[in-house]
Amino acid sequence: MKKKVLLLDIDYTVINTDSMIDFILYSLKTKSLKTIIKIPYIFITLIGYALKLTSLKKAKEAVFSPIVNFSEEELKEFFDEKLKVKINKNIKEIIEKSKEDSTIIMITASPKAYMKYFKEYKYADEVIGTELLYENNRYKNEIIGNNCKGKEKVKRIEEVLNKLDIEIDYENSYSYSDSMSDMPMFELVKNAYLVNKKDGSIKEKINHKDIQKA
């Protein structure tokens, strides 16, 4: 079934912040000792990534390491206290206007473990993010599959569309992101926009001819 679709990046698009940085800071505040113990591991791994001695996947797993100390309820509290309150007004208005006739899909490289609450609060019909291993009612800092970025976002979007039996109405669908790294996602719709990180306001419309040249 062909349908209008709204595709939204989350960090610095739906929200005016980087959720992974917020999560580290929140972890230091609420799980201080357990997080402080992990800081050397995170720091050393990030240096290794900067020096090209380790992969992006390993670097992100290190950054995600505090998540092992959080229950589902605590992750929801993080979302409520630090992310939900930072939703950009401009994007929120776009979401509200699109609810009646569009399928809203949010896509992020950040963990779905805490981004999934956008769906629970009905800001999105589906949330796609980097998947983490879930064992014994806790998330582990082990990425399942690939980091949800670039072309991987398109692959995940297509999987969700197939599950929902939806074909994108190219002419009447929209996509918003703060980064040109989302060019593969922009190509899925005719109406693609780059937004400002601070407030989600439209910065420029993407010229699809430029995408093809890039």
mmCIF file with all atom_site columns, C-alpha atoms in Angstrom:
data_model
loop_
_atom_site.group_PDB
_atom_site.id
_atom_site.type_symbol
_atom_site.label_atom_id
_atom_site.label_alt_id
_atom_site.label_comp_id
_atom_site.label_asym_id
_atom_site.label_entity_id
_atom_site.label_seq_id
_atom_site.pdbx_PDB_ins_code
_atom_site.Cartn_x
_atom_site.Cartn_y
_atom_site.Cartn_z
_atom_site.occupancy
_atom_site.B_iso_or_equiv
_atom_site.pdbx_formal_charge
_atom_site.auth_seq_id
_atom_site.auth_comp_id
_atom_site.auth_asym_id
_atom_site.auth_atom_id
_atom_site.pdbx_PDB_model_num
ATOM 1   C CA . MET A 1 1   ? 0.000  0.000   0.000  1.00 0.00 ? 1   MET A CA 1
ATOM 2   C CA . LYS A 1 2   ? 1.430  3.391   -1.019 1.00 0.00 ? 2   LYS A CA 1
ATOM 3   C CA . LYS A 1 3   ? 1.379  5.902   1.816  1.00 0.00 ? 3   LYS A CA 1
ATOM 4   C CA . LYS A 1 4   ? 2.870  9.206   2.932  1.00 0.00 ? 4   LYS A CA 1
ATOM 5   C CA . VAL A 1 5   ? 5.829  8.693   5.231  1.00 0.00 ? 5   VAL A CA 1
ATOM 6   C CA . LEU A 1 6   ? 7.640  11.101  7.545  1.00 0.00 ? 6   LEU A CA 1
ATOM 7   C CA . LEU A 1 7   ? 11.267 10.113  8.194  1.00 0.00 ? 7   LEU A CA 1
ATOM 8   C CA . LEU A 1 8   ? 13.005 11.794  11.125 1.00 0.00 ? 8   LEU A CA 1
ATOM 9   C CA . ASP A 1 9   ? 16.525 11.642  12.452 1.00 0.00 ? 9   ASP A CA 1
ATOM 10  C CA . ILE A 1 10  ? 16.467 12.118  16.248 1.00 0.00 ? 10  ILE A CA 1
ATOM 11  C CA . ASP A 1 11  ? 19.667 13.575  17.734 1.00 0.00 ? 11  ASP A CA 1
ATOM 12  C CA . TYR A 1 12  ? 19.857 17.297  16.880 1.00 0.00 ? 12  TYR A CA 1
ATOM 13  C CA . THR A 1 13  ? 16.716 16.940  14.764 1.00 0.00 ? 13  THR A CA 1
ATOM 14  C CA . VAL A 1 14  ? 13.760 15.769  16.825 1.00 0.00 ? 14  VAL A CA 1
ATOM 15  C CA . ILE A 1 15  ? 15.653 16.786  19.968 1.00 0.00 ? 15  ILE A CA 1
ATOM 16  C CA . ASN A 1 16  ? 18.149 19.630  20.357 1.00 0.00 ? 16  ASN A CA 1
ATOM 17  C CA . THR A 1 17  ? 20.843 17.495  21.945 1.00 0.00 ? 17  THR A CA 1
ATOM 18  C CA . ASP A 1 18  ? 23.080 14.457  21.524 1.00 0.00 ? 18  ASP A CA 1
ATOM 19  C CA . SER A 1 19  ? 21.341 11.758  23.539 1.00 0.00 ? 19  SER A CA 1
ATOM 20  C CA . MET A 1 20  ? 24.505 9.694   24.020 1.00 0.00 ? 20  MET A CA 1
ATOM 21  C CA . ILE A 1 21  ? 26.317 12.590  25.695 1.00 0.00 ? 21  ILE A CA 1
ATOM 22  C CA . ASP A 1 22  ? 23.229 13.246  27.806 1.00 0.00 ? 22  ASP A CA 1
ATOM 23  C CA . PHE A 1 23  ? 23.144 9.594   28.806 1.00 0.00 ? 23  PHE A CA 1
ATOM 24  C CA . ILE A 1 24  ? 26.782 9.605   29.945 1.00 0.00 ? 24  ILE A CA 1
ATOM 25  C CA . LEU A 1 25  ? 26.171 12.755  32.020 1.00 0.00 ? 25  LEU A CA 1
ATOM 26  C CA . TYR A 1 26  ? 22.953 11.284  33.428 1.00 0.00 ? 26  TYR A CA 1
ATOM 27  C CA . SER A 1 27  ? 24.822 8.087   34.303 1.00 0.00 ? 27  SER A CA 1
ATOM 28  C CA . LEU A 1 28  ? 27.488 10.084  36.138 1.00 0.00 ? 28  LEU A CA 1
ATOM 29  C CA . LYS A 1 29  ? 24.753 11.785  38.141 1.00 0.00 ? 29  LYS A CA 1
ATOM 30  C CA . THR A 1 30  ? 22.520 8.803   38.949 1.00 0.00 ? 30  THR A CA 1
ATOM 31  C CA . LYS A 1 31  ? 25.007 5.898   38.897 1.00 0.00 ? 31  LYS A CA 1
ATOM 32  C CA . SER A 1 32  ? 28.095 7.856   39.868 1.00 0.00 ? 32  SER A CA 1
ATOM 33  C CA . LEU A 1 33  ? 30.500 5.210   41.166 1.00 0.00 ? 33  LEU A CA 1
ATOM 34  C CA . LYS A 1 34  ? 29.537 2.544   38.637 1.00 0.00 ? 34  LYS A CA 1
ATOM 35  C CA . THR A 1 35  ? 29.984 5.027   35.795 1.00 0.00 ? 35  THR A CA 1
ATOM 36  C CA . ILE A 1 36  ? 33.226 6.571   37.067 1.00 0.00 ? 36  ILE A CA 1
ATOM 37  C CA . ILE A 1 37  ? 34.760 3.099   37.148 1.00 0.00 ? 37  ILE A CA 1
ATOM 38  C CA . LYS A 1 38  ? 34.025 2.775   33.407 1.00 0.00 ? 38  LYS A CA 1
ATOM 39  C CA . ILE A 1 39  ? 35.452 6.167   32.397 1.00 0.00 ? 39  ILE A CA 1
ATOM 40  C CA . PRO A 1 40  ? 39.070 4.950   31.862 1.00 0.00 ? 40  PRO A CA 1
ATOM 41  C CA . TYR A 1 41  ? 37.784 2.140   29.586 1.00 0.00 ? 41  TYR A CA 1
ATOM 42  C CA . ILE A 1 42  ? 35.636 4.604   27.621 1.00 0.00 ? 42  ILE A CA 1
ATOM 43  C CA . PHE A 1 43  ? 38.467 7.129   27.358 1.00 0.00 ? 43  PHE A CA 1
ATOM 44  C CA . ILE A 1 44  ? 41.106 4.611   26.244 1.00 0.00 ? 44  ILE A CA 1
ATOM 45  C CA . THR A 1 45  ? 38.753 3.066   23.659 1.00 0.00 ? 45  THR A CA 1
ATOM 46  C CA . LEU A 1 46  ? 37.884 6.477   22.204 1.00 0.00 ? 46  LEU A CA 1
ATOM 47  C CA . ILE A 1 47  ? 41.579 7.328   21.924 1.00 0.00 ? 47  ILE A CA 1
ATOM 48  C CA . GLY A 1 48  ? 42.072 4.012   20.147 1.00 0.00 ? 48  GLY A CA 1
ATOM 49  C CA . TYR A 1 49  ? 39.313 4.915   17.707 1.00 0.00 ? 49  TYR A CA 1
ATOM 50  C CA . ALA A 1 50  ? 40.800 8.373   17.113 1.00 0.00 ? 50  ALA A CA 1
ATOM 51  C CA . LEU A 1 51  ? 44.135 6.713   16.327 1.00 0.00 ? 51  LEU A CA 1
ATOM 52  C CA . LYS A 1 52  ? 42.347 4.184   14.076 1.00 0.00 ? 52  LYS A CA 1
ATOM 53  C CA . LEU A 1 53  ? 43.395 1.322   16.340 1.00 0.00 ? 53  LEU A CA 1
ATOM 54  C CA . THR A 1 54  ? 39.851 0.189   17.053 1.00 0.00 ? 54  THR A CA 1
ATOM 55  C CA . SER A 1 55  ? 36.531 0.199   15.200 1.00 0.00 ? 55  SER A CA 1
ATOM 56  C CA . LEU A 1 56  ? 33.624 2.602   15.489 1.00 0.00 ? 56  LEU A CA 1
ATOM 57  C CA . LYS A 1 57  ? 31.515 -0.299  16.731 1.00 0.00 ? 57  LYS A CA 1
ATOM 58  C CA . LYS A 1 58  ? 33.900 -0.951  19.638 1.00 0.00 ? 58  LYS A CA 1
ATOM 59  C CA . ALA A 1 59  ? 34.079 2.777   20.425 1.00 0.00 ? 59  ALA A CA 1
ATOM 60  C CA . LYS A 1 60  ? 30.285 3.036   20.582 1.00 0.00 ? 60  LYS A CA 1
ATOM 61  C CA . GLU A 1 61  ? 30.052 -0.104  22.709 1.00 0.00 ? 61  GLU A CA 1
ATOM 62  C CA . ALA A 1 62  ? 32.444 1.545   25.154 1.00 0.00 ? 62  ALA A CA 1
ATOM 63  C CA . VAL A 1 63  ? 30.331 4.716   25.257 1.00 0.00 ? 63  VAL A CA 1
ATOM 64  C CA . PHE A 1 64  ? 27.224 2.577   25.831 1.00 0.00 ? 64  PHE A CA 1
ATOM 65  C CA . SER A 1 65  ? 28.850 0.630   28.697 1.00 0.00 ? 65  SER A CA 1
ATOM 66  C CA . PRO A 1 66  ? 26.974 2.463   31.531 1.00 0.00 ? 66  PRO A CA 1
ATOM 67  C CA . ILE A 1 67  ? 23.671 1.136   30.161 1.00 0.00 ? 67  ILE A CA 1
ATOM 68  C CA . VAL A 1 68  ? 24.295 -2.225  31.860 1.00 0.00 ? 68  VAL A CA 1
ATOM 69  C CA . ASN A 1 69  ? 23.476 -0.545  35.168 1.00 0.00 ? 69  ASN A CA 1
ATOM 70  C CA . PHE A 1 70  ? 20.026 0.656   34.100 1.00 0.00 ? 70  PHE A CA 1
ATOM 71  C CA . SER A 1 71  ? 16.701 -1.145  34.310 1.00 0.00 ? 71  SER A CA 1
ATOM 72  C CA . GLU A 1 72  ? 13.944 -0.538  31.747 1.00 0.00 ? 72  GLU A CA 1
ATOM 73  C CA . GLU A 1 73  ? 12.170 1.715   34.233 1.00 0.00 ? 73  GLU A CA 1
ATOM 74  C CA . GLU A 1 74  ? 15.331 3.760   34.762 1.00 0.00 ? 74  GLU A CA 1
ATOM 75  C CA . LEU A 1 75  ? 15.867 4.142   31.009 1.00 0.00 ? 75  LEU A CA 1
ATOM 76  C CA . LYS A 1 76  ? 12.330 5.469   30.725 1.00 0.00 ? 76  LYS A CA 1
ATOM 77  C CA . GLU A 1 77  ? 13.097 7.941   33.527 1.00 0.00 ? 77  GLU A CA 1
ATOM 78  C CA . PHE A 1 78  ? 16.146 9.104   31.559 1.00 0.00 ? 78  PHE A CA 1
ATOM 79  C CA . PHE A 1 79  ? 13.962 9.604   28.480 1.00 0.00 ? 79  PHE A CA 1
ATOM 80  C CA . ASP A 1 80  ? 11.331 11.528  30.458 1.00 0.00 ? 80  ASP A CA 1
ATOM 81  C CA . GLU A 1 81  ? 13.787 13.758  32.299 1.00 0.00 ? 81  GLU A CA 1
ATOM 82  C CA . LYS A 1 82  ? 16.420 14.417  29.629 1.00 0.00 ? 82  LYS A CA 1
ATOM 83  C CA . LEU A 1 83  ? 15.050 13.740  26.132 1.00 0.00 ? 83  LEU A CA 1
ATOM 84  C CA . LYS A 1 84  ? 11.307 14.279  26.089 1.00 0.00 ? 84  LYS A CA 1
ATOM 85  C CA . VAL A 1 85  ? 11.789 17.796  27.441 1.00 0.00 ? 85  VAL A CA 1
ATOM 86  C CA . LYS A 1 86  ? 14.224 18.629  24.619 1.00 0.00 ? 86  LYS A CA 1
ATOM 87  C CA . ILE A 1 87  ? 11.921 17.930  21.674 1.00 0.00 ? 87  ILE A CA 1
ATOM 88  C CA . ASN A 1 88  ? 12.218 20.775  19.182 1.00 0.00 ? 88  ASN A CA 1
ATOM 89  C CA . LYS A 1 89  ? 9.013  22.787  18.877 1.00 0.00 ? 89  LYS A CA 1
ATOM 90  C CA . ASN A 1 90  ? 9.356  23.028  15.090 1.00 0.00 ? 90  ASN A CA 1
ATOM 91  C CA . ILE A 1 91  ? 9.644  19.265  14.661 1.00 0.00 ? 91  ILE A CA 1
ATOM 92  C CA . LYS A 1 92  ? 6.869  18.619  17.181 1.00 0.00 ? 92  LYS A CA 1
ATOM 93  C CA . GLU A 1 93  ? 4.546  20.747  15.042 1.00 0.00 ? 93  GLU A CA 1
ATOM 94  C CA . ILE A 1 94  ? 5.528  18.775  11.935 1.00 0.00 ? 94  ILE A CA 1
ATOM 95  C CA . ILE A 1 95  ? 4.821  15.517  13.781 1.00 0.00 ? 95  ILE A CA 1
ATOM 96  C CA . GLU A 1 96  ? 1.395  16.694  14.954 1.00 0.00 ? 96  GLU A CA 1
ATOM 97  C CA . LYS A 1 97  ? 0.420  17.790  11.432 1.00 0.00 ? 97  LYS A CA 1
ATOM 98  C CA . SER A 1 98  ? 1.581  14.466  9.966  1.00 0.00 ? 98  SER A CA 1
ATOM 99  C CA . LYS A 1 99  ? -0.167 12.104  12.382 1.00 0.00 ? 99  LYS A CA 1
ATOM 100 C CA . GLU A 1 100 ? -3.461 11.963  10.495 1.00 0.00 ? 100 GLU A CA 1
ATOM 101 C CA . ASP A 1 101 ? -2.197 10.938  7.077  1.00 0.00 ? 101 ASP A CA 1
ATOM 102 C CA . SER A 1 102 ? 1.421  9.772   7.425  1.00 0.00 ? 102 SER A CA 1
ATOM 103 C CA . THR A 1 103 ? 3.392  6.909   8.904  1.00 0.00 ? 103 THR A CA 1
ATOM 104 C CA . ILE A 1 104 ? 6.015  8.491   11.161 1.00 0.00 ? 104 ILE A CA 1
ATOM 105 C CA . ILE A 1 105 ? 9.342  6.701   11.427 1.00 0.00 ? 105 ILE A CA 1
ATOM 106 C CA . MET A 1 106 ? 12.223 7.938   13.586 1.00 0.00 ? 106 MET A CA 1
ATOM 107 C CA . ILE A 1 107 ? 15.713 6.644   12.788 1.00 0.00 ? 107 ILE A CA 1
ATOM 108 C CA . THR A 1 108 ? 18.825 7.110   14.903 1.00 0.00 ? 108 THR A CA 1
ATOM 109 C CA . ALA A 1 109 ? 22.349 5.814   15.393 1.00 0.00 ? 109 ALA A CA 1
ATOM 110 C CA . SER A 1 110 ? 21.754 6.063   19.145 1.00 0.00 ? 110 SER A CA 1
ATOM 111 C CA . PRO A 1 111 ? 20.439 3.061   21.087 1.00 0.00 ? 111 PRO A CA 1
ATOM 112 C CA . LYS A 1 112 ? 16.858 2.051   20.481 1.00 0.00 ? 112 LYS A CA 1
ATOM 113 C CA . ALA A 1 113 ? 16.956 0.946   24.140 1.00 0.00 ? 113 ALA A CA 1
ATOM 114 C CA . TYR A 1 114 ? 15.945 4.433   25.266 1.00 0.00 ? 114 TYR A CA 1
ATOM 115 C CA . MET A 1 115 ? 14.774 6.018   22.005 1.00 0.00 ? 115 MET A CA 1
ATOM 116 C CA . LYS A 1 116 ? 11.898 3.513   21.741 1.00 0.00 ? 116 LYS A CA 1
ATOM 117 C CA . TYR A 1 117 ? 9.844  5.633   24.119 1.00 0.00 ? 117 TYR A CA 1
ATOM 118 C CA . PHE A 1 118 ? 9.103  8.061   21.306 1.00 0.00 ? 118 PHE A CA 1
ATOM 119 C CA . LYS A 1 119 ? 6.773  5.348   20.040 1.00 0.00 ? 119 LYS A CA 1
ATOM 120 C CA . GLU A 1 120 ? 5.270  4.715   23.467 1.00 0.00 ? 120 GLU A CA 1
ATOM 121 C CA . TYR A 1 121 ? 4.400  8.403   23.747 1.00 0.00 ? 121 TYR A CA 1
ATOM 122 C CA . LYS A 1 122 ? 2.946  8.310   20.202 1.00 0.00 ? 122 LYS A CA 1
ATOM 123 C CA . TYR A 1 123 ? 5.422  10.732  18.662 1.00 0.00 ? 123 TYR A CA 1
ATOM 124 C CA . ALA A 1 124 ? 6.256  7.997   16.143 1.00 0.00 ? 124 ALA A CA 1
ATOM 125 C CA . ASP A 1 125 ? 4.675  4.878   14.671 1.00 0.00 ? 125 ASP A CA 1
ATOM 126 C CA . GLU A 1 126 ? 8.059  3.149   14.594 1.00 0.00 ? 126 GLU A CA 1
ATOM 127 C CA . VAL A 1 127 ? 11.476 3.886   16.095 1.00 0.00 ? 127 VAL A CA 1
ATOM 128 C CA . ILE A 1 128 ? 14.619 2.448   14.534 1.00 0.00 ? 128 ILE A CA 1
ATOM 129 C CA . GLY A 1 129 ? 17.967 2.630   16.309 1.00 0.00 ? 129 GLY A CA 1
ATOM 130 C CA . THR A 1 130 ? 21.201 0.835   17.015 1.00 0.00 ? 130 THR A CA 1
ATOM 131 C CA . GLU A 1 131 ? 20.232 -2.452  18.646 1.00 0.00 ? 131 GLU A CA 1
ATOM 132 C CA . LEU A 1 132 ? 21.909 -3.649  21.842 1.00 0.00 ? 132 LEU A CA 1
ATOM 133 C CA . LEU A 1 133 ? 21.968 -7.170  23.256 1.00 0.00 ? 133 LEU A CA 1
ATOM 134 C CA . TYR A 1 134 ? 19.221 -7.720  25.830 1.00 0.00 ? 134 TYR A CA 1
ATOM 135 C CA . GLU A 1 135 ? 19.752 -10.415 28.472 1.00 0.00 ? 135 GLU A CA 1
ATOM 136 C CA . ASN A 1 136 ? 18.244 -11.059 31.902 1.00 0.00 ? 136 ASN A CA 1
ATOM 137 C CA . ASN A 1 137 ? 16.061 -7.951  31.699 1.00 0.00 ? 137 ASN A CA 1
ATOM 138 C CA . ARG A 1 138 ? 19.044 -5.682  31.061 1.00 0.00 ? 138 ARG A CA 1
ATOM 139 C CA . TYR A 1 139 ? 20.698 -4.199  27.987 1.00 0.00 ? 139 TYR A CA 1
ATOM 140 C CA . LYS A 1 140 ? 24.367 -4.981  27.383 1.00 0.00 ? 140 LYS A CA 1
ATOM 141 C CA . ASN A 1 141 ? 26.864 -2.715  25.653 1.00 0.00 ? 141 ASN A CA 1
ATOM 142 C CA . GLU A 1 142 ? 27.084 -5.140  22.746 1.00 0.00 ? 142 GLU A CA 1
ATOM 143 C CA . ILE A 1 143 ? 25.795 -3.929  19.402 1.00 0.00 ? 143 ILE A CA 1
ATOM 144 C CA . ILE A 1 144 ? 23.639 -6.386  17.479 1.00 0.00 ? 144 ILE A CA 1
ATOM 145 C CA . GLY A 1 145 ? 24.087 -6.031  13.728 1.00 0.00 ? 145 GLY A CA 1
ATOM 146 C CA . ASN A 1 146 ? 25.430 -2.784  12.312 1.00 0.00 ? 146 ASN A CA 1
ATOM 147 C CA . ASN A 1 147 ? 25.561 0.752   13.622 1.00 0.00 ? 147 ASN A CA 1
ATOM 148 C CA . CYS A 1 148 ? 22.338 2.427   12.422 1.00 0.00 ? 148 CYS A CA 1
ATOM 149 C CA . LYS A 1 149 ? 23.874 5.175   10.296 1.00 0.00 ? 149 LYS A CA 1
ATOM 150 C CA . GLY A 1 150 ? 24.062 6.160   6.609  1.00 0.00 ? 150 GLY A CA 1
ATOM 151 C CA . LYS A 1 151 ? 23.025 3.368   4.255  1.00 0.00 ? 151 LYS A CA 1
ATOM 152 C CA . GLU A 1 152 ? 22.200 1.140   7.223  1.00 0.00 ? 152 GLU A CA 1
ATOM 153 C CA . LYS A 1 153 ? 19.337 3.512   8.059  1.00 0.00 ? 153 LYS A CA 1
ATOM 154 C CA . VAL A 1 154 ? 17.828 2.890   4.629  1.00 0.00 ? 154 VAL A CA 1
ATOM 155 C CA . LYS A 1 155 ? 18.140 -0.866  5.059  1.00 0.00 ? 155 LYS A CA 1
ATOM 156 C CA . ARG A 1 156 ? 16.347 -0.696  8.412  1.00 0.00 ? 156 ARG A CA 1
ATOM 157 C CA . ILE A 1 157 ? 13.659 1.618   7.043  1.00 0.00 ? 157 ILE A CA 1
ATOM 158 C CA . GLU A 1 158 ? 12.970 -0.789  4.192  1.00 0.00 ? 158 GLU A CA 1
ATOM 159 C CA . GLU A 1 159 ? 12.660 -3.669  6.649  1.00 0.00 ? 159 GLU A CA 1
ATOM 160 C CA . VAL A 1 160 ? 10.073 -1.740  8.674  1.00 0.00 ? 160 VAL A CA 1
ATOM 161 C CA . LEU A 1 161 ? 8.154  -0.711  5.550  1.00 0.00 ? 161 LEU A CA 1
ATOM 162 C CA . ASN A 1 162 ? 8.029  -4.335  4.408  1.00 0.00 ? 162 ASN A CA 1
ATOM 163 C CA . LYS A 1 163 ? 6.736  -5.367  7.829  1.00 0.00 ? 163 LYS A CA 1
ATOM 164 C CA . LEU A 1 164 ? 4.011  -2.717  7.654  1.00 0.00 ? 164 LEU A CA 1
ATOM 165 C CA . ASP A 1 165 ? 3.286  -3.507  3.989  1.00 0.00 ? 165 ASP A CA 1
ATOM 166 C CA . ILE A 1 166 ? 3.885  0.140   3.032  1.00 0.00 ? 166 ILE A CA 1
ATOM 167 C CA . GLU A 1 167 ? 5.357  1.645   -0.117 1.00 0.00 ? 167 GLU A CA 1
ATOM 168 C CA . ILE A 1 168 ? 6.593  5.221   0.251  1.00 0.00 ? 168 ILE A CA 1
ATOM 169 C CA . ASP A 1 169 ? 4.529  7.804   -1.612 1.00 0.00 ? 169 ASP A CA 1
ATOM 170 C CA . TYR A 1 170 ? 7.673  9.495   -2.925 1.00 0.00 ? 170 TYR A CA 1
ATOM 171 C CA . GLU A 1 171 ? 6.045  12.725  -4.124 1.00 0.00 ? 171 GLU A CA 1
ATOM 172 C CA . ASN A 1 172 ? 4.222  13.431  -0.856 1.00 0.00 ? 172 ASN A CA 1
ATOM 173 C CA . SER A 1 173 ? 6.629  12.102  1.766  1.00 0.00 ? 173 SER A CA 1
ATOM 174 C CA . TYR A 1 174 ? 9.109  14.074  3.883  1.00 0.00 ? 174 TYR A CA 1
ATOM 175 C CA . SER A 1 175 ? 12.461 13.598  5.596  1.00 0.00 ? 175 SER A CA 1
ATOM 176 C CA . TYR A 1 176 ? 14.306 15.781  8.122  1.00 0.00 ? 176 TYR A CA 1
ATOM 177 C CA . SER A 1 177 ? 17.829 15.587  9.526  1.00 0.00 ? 177 SER A CA 1
ATOM 178 C CA . ASP A 1 178 ? 20.560 17.887  10.809 1.00 0.00 ? 178 ASP A CA 1
ATOM 179 C CA . SER A 1 179 ? 23.279 16.043  8.868  1.00 0.00 ? 179 SER A CA 1
ATOM 180 C CA . MET A 1 180 ? 24.170 15.390  5.238  1.00 0.00 ? 180 MET A CA 1
ATOM 181 C CA . SER A 1 181 ? 25.350 11.951  6.366  1.00 0.00 ? 181 SER A CA 1
ATOM 182 C CA . ASP A 1 182 ? 21.649 11.122  6.020  1.00 0.00 ? 182 ASP A CA 1
ATOM 183 C CA . MET A 1 183 ? 21.768 11.557  2.236  1.00 0.00 ? 183 MET A CA 1
ATOM 184 C CA . PRO A 1 184 ? 20.754 7.906   1.683  1.00 0.00 ? 184 PRO A CA 1
ATOM 185 C CA . MET A 1 185 ? 17.621 8.544   3.748  1.00 0.00 ? 185 MET A CA 1
ATOM 186 C CA . PHE A 1 186 ? 16.943 11.842  1.959  1.00 0.00 ? 186 PHE A CA 1
ATOM 187 C CA . GLU A 1 187 ? 16.853 9.994   -1.355 1.00 0.00 ? 187 GLU A CA 1
ATOM 188 C CA . LEU A 1 188 ? 13.812 7.978   -0.250 1.00 0.00 ? 188 LEU A CA 1
ATOM 189 C CA . VAL A 1 189 ? 11.480 10.987  -0.482 1.00 0.00 ? 189 VAL A CA 1
ATOM 190 C CA . LYS A 1 190 ? 11.011 14.003  -2.718 1.00 0.00 ? 190 LYS A CA 1
ATOM 191 C CA . ASN A 1 191 ? 10.773 16.488  0.153  1.00 0.00 ? 191 ASN A CA 1
ATOM 192 C CA . ALA A 1 192 ? 13.984 16.321  2.174  1.00 0.00 ? 192 ALA A CA 1
ATOM 193 C CA . TYR A 1 193 ? 15.178 19.043  4.516  1.00 0.00 ? 193 TYR A CA 1
ATOM 194 C CA . LEU A 1 194 ? 18.326 19.867  6.462  1.00 0.00 ? 194 LEU A CA 1
ATOM 195 C CA . VAL A 1 195 ? 17.474 21.416  9.845  1.00 0.00 ? 195 VAL A CA 1
ATOM 196 C CA . ASN A 1 196 ? 19.231 23.524  12.451 1.00 0.00 ? 196 ASN A CA 1
ATOM 197 C CA . LYS A 1 197 ? 20.627 21.565  15.388 1.00 0.00 ? 197 LYS A CA 1
ATOM 198 C CA . LYS A 1 198 ? 19.438 24.034  18.021 1.00 0.00 ? 198 LYS A CA 1
ATOM 199 C CA . ASP A 1 199 ? 15.737 24.282  17.235 1.00 0.00 ? 199 ASP A CA 1
ATOM 200 C CA . GLY A 1 200 ? 14.872 21.960  14.347 1.00 0.00 ? 200 GLY A CA 1
ATOM 201 C CA . SER A 1 201 ? 13.964 24.849  12.065 1.00 0.00 ? 201 SER A CA 1
ATOM 202 C CA . ILE A 1 202 ? 14.482 24.276  8.338  1.00 0.00 ? 202 ILE A CA 1
ATOM 203 C CA . LYS A 1 203 ? 17.940 25.244  7.141  1.00 0.00 ? 203 LYS A CA 1
ATOM 204 C CA . GLU A 1 204 ? 17.592 24.269  3.491  1.00 0.00 ? 204 GLU A CA 1
ATOM 205 C CA . LYS A 1 205 ? 15.737 21.949  1.165  1.00 0.00 ? 205 LYS A CA 1
ATOM 206 C CA . ILE A 1 206 ? 17.884 19.159  -0.233 1.00 0.00 ? 206 ILE A CA 1
ATOM 207 C CA . ASN A 1 207 ? 18.462 19.304  -3.958 1.00 0.00 ? 207 ASN A CA 1
ATOM 208 C CA . HIS A 1 208 ? 18.289 15.710  -5.128 1.00 0.00 ? 208 HIS A CA 1
ATOM 209 C CA . LYS A 1 209 ? 20.560 16.487  -8.066 1.00 0.00 ? 209 LYS A CA 1
ATOM 210 C CA . ASP A 1 210 ? 23.252 17.400  -5.507 1.00 0.00 ? 210 ASP A CA 1
ATOM 211 C CA . ILE A 1 211 ? 22.668 14.100  -3.748 1.00 0.00 ? 211 ILE A CA 1
ATOM 212 C CA . GLN A 1 212 ? 23.242 12.189  -6.966 1.00 0.00 ? 212 GLN A CA 1
ATOM 213 C CA . LYS A 1 213 ? 26.504 14.078  -7.554 1.00 0.00 ? 213 LYS A CA 1
ATOM 214 C CA . ALA A 1 214 ? 27.780 13.492  -3.996 1.00 0.00 ? 214 ALA A CA 1
#
